[in-house]
C-alpha cells in the first residue's frame, strides 16, 4: 500500500488479503458493516465502498438480509481499473477523464429518452443536494444520486452499472472537493449552475445541450480538484494510513 492510498483503498487491501489467505473462505460471510467499521475505525460508508470494490472484482456477493458472502474463486478476469499511481490526485483525474465521455453521452441519452416520471426523480435528486448542503451535510451521496438518476433515465442499464463502478474510485475525491467547495462560495455556485444546466437540458429534451452541459461539469470538476491545496488532499489520507497500518503490524 502507498501513503497516498485512501481509506477505502486500505480497507479493500486488508479484506482482499484476508480472503486470499483463506481467513474468509468461500461461502463464509464477512462481518457486518458496523462490526467492520468498528474494527477499522472508519465510517460505514467506507466499508460499503470497500465491499463494493470486492464485489466488482467478483470476490463477494451481497444480498439483502443475507449479508456479504465470499464467492468461489473464478478464473474469469473482471474489468478493473488500476487507478493506483504515486499521486492519488492524478489517479482520480484519470478516472474523471474516463468518466467525462460516459457522463456526456449518458446525459444526452437521458434528454432524448427520459419519461416524465424519470425527470421528476432527477429533479428531486437535484433538490436533495441543496437540502443536504443547507442542513450542513457534504451532499456527497445526494450528488451521486443525481447522476445515478440521470443514468437510469438514459434507457441503457449498462450506464448505471458503469457509473456505479467508476464512482467507487471517486467517492473520496468527491468528499474532499465538497469540503473544499463548502469554503468557497464560487465553487459551490459553479457546481449548482452546472447541475442546473444539465437538468434543464434534459427537461427540454435537448441532447446536444445536455451533452455539452455534462462535459462542462466534468471539466469544472477537474478545475476544482486542481485548486485543492496538497494539505487538504493528503491530510485525511495520512491519518487513514497511520490508523490502518497499525492494524496490520
mmCIF file of C-alpha atoms in Angstrom:
data_model
loop_
_atom_site.group_PDB
_atom_site.id
_atom_site.type_symbol
_atom_site.label_atom_id
_atom_site.label_comp_id
_atom_site.label_asym_id
_atom_site.label_seq_id
_atom_site.Cartn_x
_atom_site.Cartn_y
_atom_site.Cartn_z
ATOM 1 C CA UNK A 1 0.000 0.000 0.000
ATOM 2 C CA UNK A 2 1.080 3.563 -0.701
ATOM 3 C CA UNK A 3 0.999 6.615 1.534
ATOM 4 C CA UNK A 4 -1.467 8.256 -0.834
ATOM 5 C CA UNK A 5 -3.987 5.383 -0.747
ATOM 6 C CA UNK A 6 -7.430 6.280 0.565
ATOM 7 C CA UNK A 7 -9.317 4.765 3.496
ATOM 8 C CA UNK A 8 -11.323 2.591 1.116
ATOM 9 C CA UNK A 9 -8.101 1.503 -0.649
ATOM 10 C CA UNK A 10 -6.609 0.293 2.616
ATOM 11 C CA UNK A 11 -9.720 -1.468 3.886
ATOM 12 C CA UNK A 12 -10.132 -3.155 0.499
ATOM 13 C CA UNK A 13 -6.489 -4.263 0.550
ATOM 14 C CA UNK A 14 -6.787 -5.809 4.020
ATOM 15 C CA UNK A 15 -10.039 -7.635 3.229
ATOM 16 C CA UNK A 16 -8.682 -8.795 -0.123
ATOM 17 C CA UNK A 17 -5.565 -10.158 1.575
ATOM 18 C CA UNK A 18 -7.633 -11.963 4.202
ATOM 19 C CA UNK A 19 -9.844 -13.539 1.534
ATOM 20 C CA UNK A 20 -6.789 -14.705 -0.424
ATOM 21 C CA UNK A 21 -5.207 -16.085 2.755
ATOM 22 C CA UNK A 22 -8.439 -18.024 3.372
ATOM 23 C CA UNK A 23 -9.243 -16.209 6.587
ATOM 24 C CA UNK A 24 -12.599 -15.746 4.892
ATOM 25 C CA UNK A 25 -13.034 -18.935 2.832
ATOM 26 C CA UNK A 26 -15.547 -19.439 0.034
ATOM 27 C CA UNK A 27 -19.183 -19.410 1.232
ATOM 28 C CA UNK A 28 -18.275 -17.714 4.516
ATOM 29 C CA UNK A 29 -19.727 -14.337 5.396
ATOM 30 C CA UNK A 30 -17.883 -11.122 6.065
ATOM 31 C CA UNK A 31 -18.674 -9.384 9.364
ATOM 32 C CA UNK A 32 -21.470 -6.819 9.323
ATOM 33 C CA UNK A 33 -20.820 -3.222 8.229
ATOM 34 C CA UNK A 34 -20.993 -1.977 11.812
ATOM 35 C CA UNK A 35 -18.542 -4.619 13.046
ATOM 36 C CA UNK A 36 -16.031 -3.867 10.281
ATOM 37 C CA UNK A 37 -16.445 -0.110 10.732
ATOM 38 C CA UNK A 38 -15.532 -0.502 14.406
ATOM 39 C CA UNK A 39 -12.646 -2.828 13.600
ATOM 40 C CA UNK A 40 -11.070 -0.483 11.050
ATOM 41 C CA UNK A 41 -12.035 2.739 12.765
ATOM 42 C CA UNK A 42 -13.796 4.101 9.687
ATOM 43 C CA UNK A 43 -17.328 5.035 8.675
ATOM 44 C CA UNK A 44 -19.829 2.541 7.316
ATOM 45 C CA UNK A 45 -19.678 4.455 4.018
ATOM 46 C CA UNK A 46 -16.017 3.482 3.670
ATOM 47 C CA UNK A 47 -16.886 -0.148 4.437
ATOM 48 C CA UNK A 48 -19.631 -0.108 1.797
ATOM 49 C CA UNK A 49 -17.187 1.284 -0.742
ATOM 50 C CA UNK A 50 -14.604 -1.396 0.056
ATOM 51 C CA UNK A 51 -17.201 -4.174 -0.172
ATOM 52 C CA UNK A 52 -18.447 -2.754 -3.482
ATOM 53 C CA UNK A 53 -14.922 -2.950 -4.857
ATOM 54 C CA UNK A 54 -14.610 -6.571 -3.762
ATOM 55 C CA UNK A 55 -17.950 -7.247 -5.418
ATOM 56 C CA UNK A 56 -16.734 -5.603 -8.634
ATOM 57 C CA UNK A 57 -13.737 -7.940 -8.518
ATOM 58 C CA UNK A 58 -16.082 -10.928 -8.357
ATOM 59 C CA UNK A 59 -14.869 -11.899 -4.894
ATOM 60 C CA UNK A 60 -18.039 -11.395 -2.846
ATOM 61 C CA UNK A 61 -21.778 -11.155 -3.308
ATOM 62 C CA UNK A 62 -24.149 -9.017 -1.259
ATOM 63 C CA UNK A 63 -27.798 -9.869 -0.758
ATOM 64 C CA UNK A 64 -30.436 -8.046 1.228
ATOM 65 C CA UNK A 65 -30.932 -9.775 4.556
ATOM 66 C CA UNK A 66 -28.116 -12.258 3.956
ATOM 67 C CA UNK A 67 -25.048 -10.072 4.325
ATOM 68 C CA UNK A 68 -21.888 -10.376 2.234
ATOM 69 C CA UNK A 69 -20.679 -13.846 1.225
ATOM 70 C CA UNK A 70 -17.312 -14.840 -0.206
ATOM 71 C CA UNK A 71 -17.603 -16.451 -3.632
ATOM 72 C CA UNK A 72 -15.755 -19.404 -5.094
ATOM 73 C CA UNK A 73 -12.559 -18.420 -6.930
ATOM 74 C CA UNK A 74 -13.317 -17.569 -10.547
ATOM 75 C CA UNK A 75 -10.799 -17.899 -13.344
ATOM 76 C CA UNK A 76 -12.528 -15.134 -15.309
ATOM 77 C CA UNK A 77 -10.838 -11.738 -15.029
ATOM 78 C CA UNK A 78 -13.382 -8.948 -14.494
ATOM 79 C CA UNK A 79 -12.851 -5.447 -15.802
ATOM 80 C CA UNK A 80 -10.952 -3.345 -13.291
ATOM 81 C CA UNK A 81 -9.204 -0.018 -13.041
ATOM 82 C CA UNK A 82 -5.602 0.204 -11.992
ATOM 83 C CA UNK A 83 -6.039 3.667 -10.542
ATOM 84 C CA UNK A 84 -3.074 3.485 -8.177
ATOM 85 C CA UNK A 85 -0.290 5.897 -9.007
ATOM 86 C CA UNK A 86 2.307 7.687 -6.923
ATOM 87 C CA UNK A 87 -0.059 10.667 -6.854
ATOM 88 C CA UNK A 88 -3.621 9.824 -5.774
ATOM 89 C CA UNK A 89 -4.895 13.120 -7.182
ATOM 90 C CA UNK A 90 -3.530 12.170 -10.592
ATOM 91 C CA UNK A 91 -5.264 8.796 -10.305
ATOM 92 C CA UNK A 92 -8.603 10.491 -9.639
ATOM 93 C CA UNK A 93 -8.108 12.880 -12.540
ATOM 94 C CA UNK A 94 -7.589 9.888 -14.839
ATOM 95 C CA UNK A 95 -10.851 8.333 -13.695
ATOM 96 C CA UNK A 96 -12.672 11.634 -14.238
ATOM 97 C CA UNK A 97 -11.202 11.768 -17.736
ATOM 98 C CA UNK A 98 -12.724 8.359 -18.393
ATOM 99 C CA UNK A 99 -15.997 9.369 -16.762
ATOM 100 C CA UNK A 100 -16.232 12.527 -18.879
ATOM 101 C CA UNK A 101 -17.334 10.695 -22.005
ATOM 102 C CA UNK A 102 -19.679 8.445 -20.029
ATOM 103 C CA UNK A 103 -21.436 11.392 -18.368
ATOM 104 C CA UNK A 104 -21.763 13.309 -21.639
ATOM 105 C CA UNK A 105 -23.448 10.506 -23.591
ATOM 106 C CA UNK A 106 -25.492 9.469 -20.585
ATOM 107 C CA UNK A 107 -26.948 12.976 -20.248
ATOM 108 C CA UNK A 108 -27.618 13.182 -23.990
ATOM 109 C CA UNK A 109 -29.481 9.848 -23.974
ATOM 110 C CA UNK A 110 -31.447 10.872 -20.877
ATOM 111 C CA UNK A 111 -32.531 14.072 -22.647
ATOM 112 C CA UNK A 112 -33.639 12.031 -25.617
ATOM 113 C CA UNK A 113 -35.369 9.180 -23.807
ATOM 114 C CA UNK A 114 -36.429 10.254 -20.330
ATOM 115 C CA UNK A 115 -40.021 9.903 -19.207
ATOM 116 C CA UNK A 116 -41.900 12.461 -17.135
ATOM 117 C CA UNK A 117 -41.553 10.228 -14.069
ATOM 118 C CA UNK A 118 -37.824 9.833 -14.605
ATOM 119 C CA UNK A 119 -37.338 13.584 -14.926
ATOM 120 C CA UNK A 120 -39.297 14.065 -11.707
ATOM 121 C CA UNK A 121 -36.795 11.789 -9.935
ATOM 122 C CA UNK A 122 -33.868 13.708 -11.458
ATOM 123 C CA UNK A 123 -35.321 16.989 -10.203
ATOM 124 C CA UNK A 124 -35.985 15.506 -6.753
ATOM 125 C CA UNK A 125 -32.346 14.348 -6.550
ATOM 126 C CA UNK A 126 -31.188 17.786 -7.686
ATOM 127 C CA UNK A 127 -33.203 19.471 -4.916
ATOM 128 C CA UNK A 128 -31.865 16.977 -2.364
ATOM 129 C CA UNK A 129 -28.314 18.247 -2.963
ATOM 130 C CA UNK A 130 -29.230 21.790 -1.910
ATOM 131 C CA UNK A 131 -31.265 20.478 1.009
ATOM 132 C CA UNK A 132 -28.263 18.468 2.241
ATOM 133 C CA UNK A 133 -25.966 21.476 1.925
ATOM 134 C CA UNK A 134 -28.369 23.709 3.862
ATOM 135 C CA UNK A 135 -28.516 21.040 6.582
ATOM 136 C CA UNK A 136 -24.739 21.163 6.883
ATOM 137 C CA UNK A 137 -24.066 17.808 5.240
ATOM 138 C CA UNK A 138 -21.480 17.323 2.496
ATOM 139 C CA UNK A 139 -24.068 16.255 -0.094
ATOM 140 C CA UNK A 140 -21.827 13.509 -1.492
ATOM 141 C CA UNK A 141 -24.479 10.790 -1.525
ATOM 142 C CA UNK A 142 -27.028 13.228 -2.962
ATOM 143 C CA UNK A 143 -24.584 14.298 -5.683
ATOM 144 C CA UNK A 144 -24.010 10.697 -6.707
ATOM 145 C CA UNK A 145 -27.766 10.031 -6.567
ATOM 146 C CA UNK A 146 -28.395 12.909 -9.008
ATOM 147 C CA UNK A 147 -26.045 11.394 -11.571
ATOM 148 C CA UNK A 148 -27.449 7.916 -10.933
ATOM 149 C CA UNK A 149 -30.986 9.115 -11.686
ATOM 150 C CA UNK A 150 -29.727 10.538 -14.985
ATOM 151 C CA UNK A 151 -28.112 7.201 -15.820
ATOM 152 C CA UNK A 152 -31.377 5.382 -15.143
ATOM 153 C CA UNK A 153 -33.246 7.779 -17.432
ATOM 154 C CA UNK A 154 -30.980 7.119 -20.409
ATOM 155 C CA UNK A 155 -32.607 3.769 -21.167
ATOM 156 C CA UNK A 156 -29.433 1.690 -21.004
ATOM 157 C CA UNK A 157 -28.786 -0.078 -17.653
ATOM 158 C CA UNK A 158 -25.126 -0.565 -18.563
ATOM 159 C CA UNK A 159 -24.579 3.151 -17.973
ATOM 160 C CA UNK A 160 -25.861 2.813 -14.411
ATOM 161 C CA UNK A 161 -23.556 -0.152 -13.772
ATOM 162 C CA UNK A 162 -20.521 1.607 -15.245
ATOM 163 C CA UNK A 163 -21.220 4.840 -13.385
ATOM 164 C CA UNK A 164 -21.540 2.912 -10.130
ATOM 165 C CA UNK A 165 -18.209 1.200 -10.782
ATOM 166 C CA UNK A 166 -16.389 4.449 -11.608
ATOM 167 C CA UNK A 167 -17.904 6.159 -8.584
ATOM 168 C CA UNK A 168 -16.133 3.666 -6.321
ATOM 169 C CA UNK A 169 -12.889 5.377 -7.288
ATOM 170 C CA UNK A 170 -14.286 8.892 -6.931
ATOM 171 C CA UNK A 171 -16.135 8.823 -3.619
ATOM 172 C CA UNK A 172 -13.175 10.070 -1.567
ATOM 173 C CA UNK A 173 -12.385 12.726 -4.172
ATOM 174 C CA UNK A 174 -15.972 13.984 -4.020
ATOM 175 C CA UNK A 175 -15.791 14.120 -0.222
ATOM 176 C CA UNK A 176 -12.586 16.190 -0.354
ATOM 177 C CA UNK A 177 -13.810 18.524 -3.098
ATOM 178 C CA UNK A 178 -17.176 19.024 -1.382
ATOM 179 C CA UNK A 179 -15.370 20.005 1.827
ATOM 180 C CA UNK A 180 -13.281 22.440 -0.202
ATOM 181 C CA UNK A 181 -16.338 23.806 -2.021
ATOM 182 C CA UNK A 182 -18.054 24.473 1.297
ATOM 183 C CA UNK A 183 -15.338 27.048 1.989
ATOM 184 C CA UNK A 184 -15.557 28.562 -1.485
ATOM 185 C CA UNK A 185 -18.856 30.189 -2.384
ATOM 186 C CA UNK A 186 -17.763 30.480 -6.006
ATOM 187 C CA UNK A 187 -17.118 26.733 -6.235
ATOM 188 C CA UNK A 188 -20.455 25.861 -4.647
ATOM 189 C CA UNK A 189 -22.213 28.200 -7.045
ATOM 190 C CA UNK A 190 -20.380 26.688 -10.034
ATOM 191 C CA UNK A 191 -21.469 23.165 -9.128
ATOM 192 C CA UNK A 192 -25.067 24.268 -8.663
ATOM 193 C CA UNK A 193 -25.061 26.078 -12.023
ATOM 194 C CA UNK A 194 -23.529 23.069 -13.780
ATOM 195 C CA UNK A 195 -26.106 20.687 -12.322
ATOM 196 C CA UNK A 196 -28.872 23.130 -13.229
ATOM 197 C CA UNK A 197 -27.695 23.309 -16.852
ATOM 198 C CA UNK A 198 -27.708 19.507 -17.150
ATOM 199 C CA UNK A 199 -31.157 19.197 -15.605
ATOM 200 C CA UNK A 200 -32.680 21.960 -17.723
ATOM 201 C CA UNK A 201 -31.314 20.451 -20.939
ATOM 202 C CA UNK A 202 -32.801 17.086 -20.005
ATOM 203 C CA UNK A 203 -36.106 18.813 -19.215
ATOM 204 C CA UNK A 204 -36.099 20.458 -22.682
ATOM 205 C CA UNK A 205 -35.192 17.098 -24.247
ATOM 206 C CA UNK A 206 -32.154 18.722 -25.883
ATOM 207 C CA UNK A 207 -29.459 16.014 -26.247
ATOM 208 C CA UNK A 208 -26.788 18.358 -27.626
ATOM 209 C CA UNK A 209 -27.206 20.831 -24.781
ATOM 210 C CA UNK A 210 -27.253 18.026 -22.193
ATOM 211 C CA UNK A 211 -24.054 16.566 -23.607
ATOM 212 C CA UNK A 212 -22.321 19.959 -23.572
ATOM 213 C CA UNK A 213 -23.512 20.717 -20.032
ATOM 214 C CA UNK A 214 -22.257 17.355 -18.732
ATOM 215 C CA UNK A 215 -18.862 17.941 -20.348
ATOM 216 C CA UNK A 216 -18.636 21.383 -18.740
ATOM 217 C CA UNK A 217 -19.476 19.810 -15.384
ATOM 218 C CA UNK A 218 -16.666 17.270 -15.711
ATOM 219 C CA UNK A 219 -14.221 19.973 -16.810
ATOM 220 C CA UNK A 220 -15.311 22.047 -13.830
ATOM 221 C CA UNK A 221 -14.716 19.088 -11.513
ATOM 222 C CA UNK A 222 -11.156 18.791 -12.807
ATOM 223 C CA UNK A 223 -10.513 22.518 -12.296
ATOM 224 C CA UNK A 224 -11.843 22.410 -8.740
ATOM 225 C CA UNK A 225 -9.766 19.344 -7.917
ATOM 226 C CA UNK A 226 -6.603 21.021 -9.183
ATOM 227 C CA UNK A 227 -7.370 24.026 -6.966
ATOM 228 C CA UNK A 228 -7.232 21.948 -3.777
ATOM 229 C CA UNK A 229 -4.027 22.512 -1.829
ATOM 230 C CA UNK A 230 -1.853 19.490 -1.105
ATOM 231 C CA UNK A 231 -2.509 19.565 2.661
ATOM 232 C CA UNK A 232 -6.288 19.403 2.179
ATOM 233 C CA UNK A 233 -5.866 16.398 -0.073
ATOM 234 C CA UNK A 234 -3.282 14.357 1.826
ATOM 235 C CA UNK A 235 -4.165 15.010 5.489
ATOM 236 C CA UNK A 236 -7.167 12.639 5.608
ATOM 237 C CA UNK A 237 -5.195 10.039 3.673
ATOM 238 C CA UNK A 238 -2.216 10.225 6.053
ATOM 239 C CA UNK A 239 -4.438 9.740 9.092
ATOM 240 C CA UNK A 240 -6.058 6.748 7.403
ATOM 241 C CA UNK A 241 -2.644 5.290 6.629
ATOM 242 C CA UNK A 242 -1.471 5.574 10.243
ATOM 243 C CA UNK A 243 -4.638 4.006 11.630
ATOM 244 C CA UNK A 244 -4.877 1.083 9.222
ATOM 245 C CA UNK A 245 -1.153 0.366 9.058
ATOM 246 C CA UNK A 246 -1.135 -0.042 12.857
ATOM 247 C CA UNK A 247 -3.803 -2.724 12.439
ATOM 248 C CA UNK A 248 -1.529 -4.693 10.111
ATOM 249 C CA UNK A 249 1.506 -4.533 12.415
#
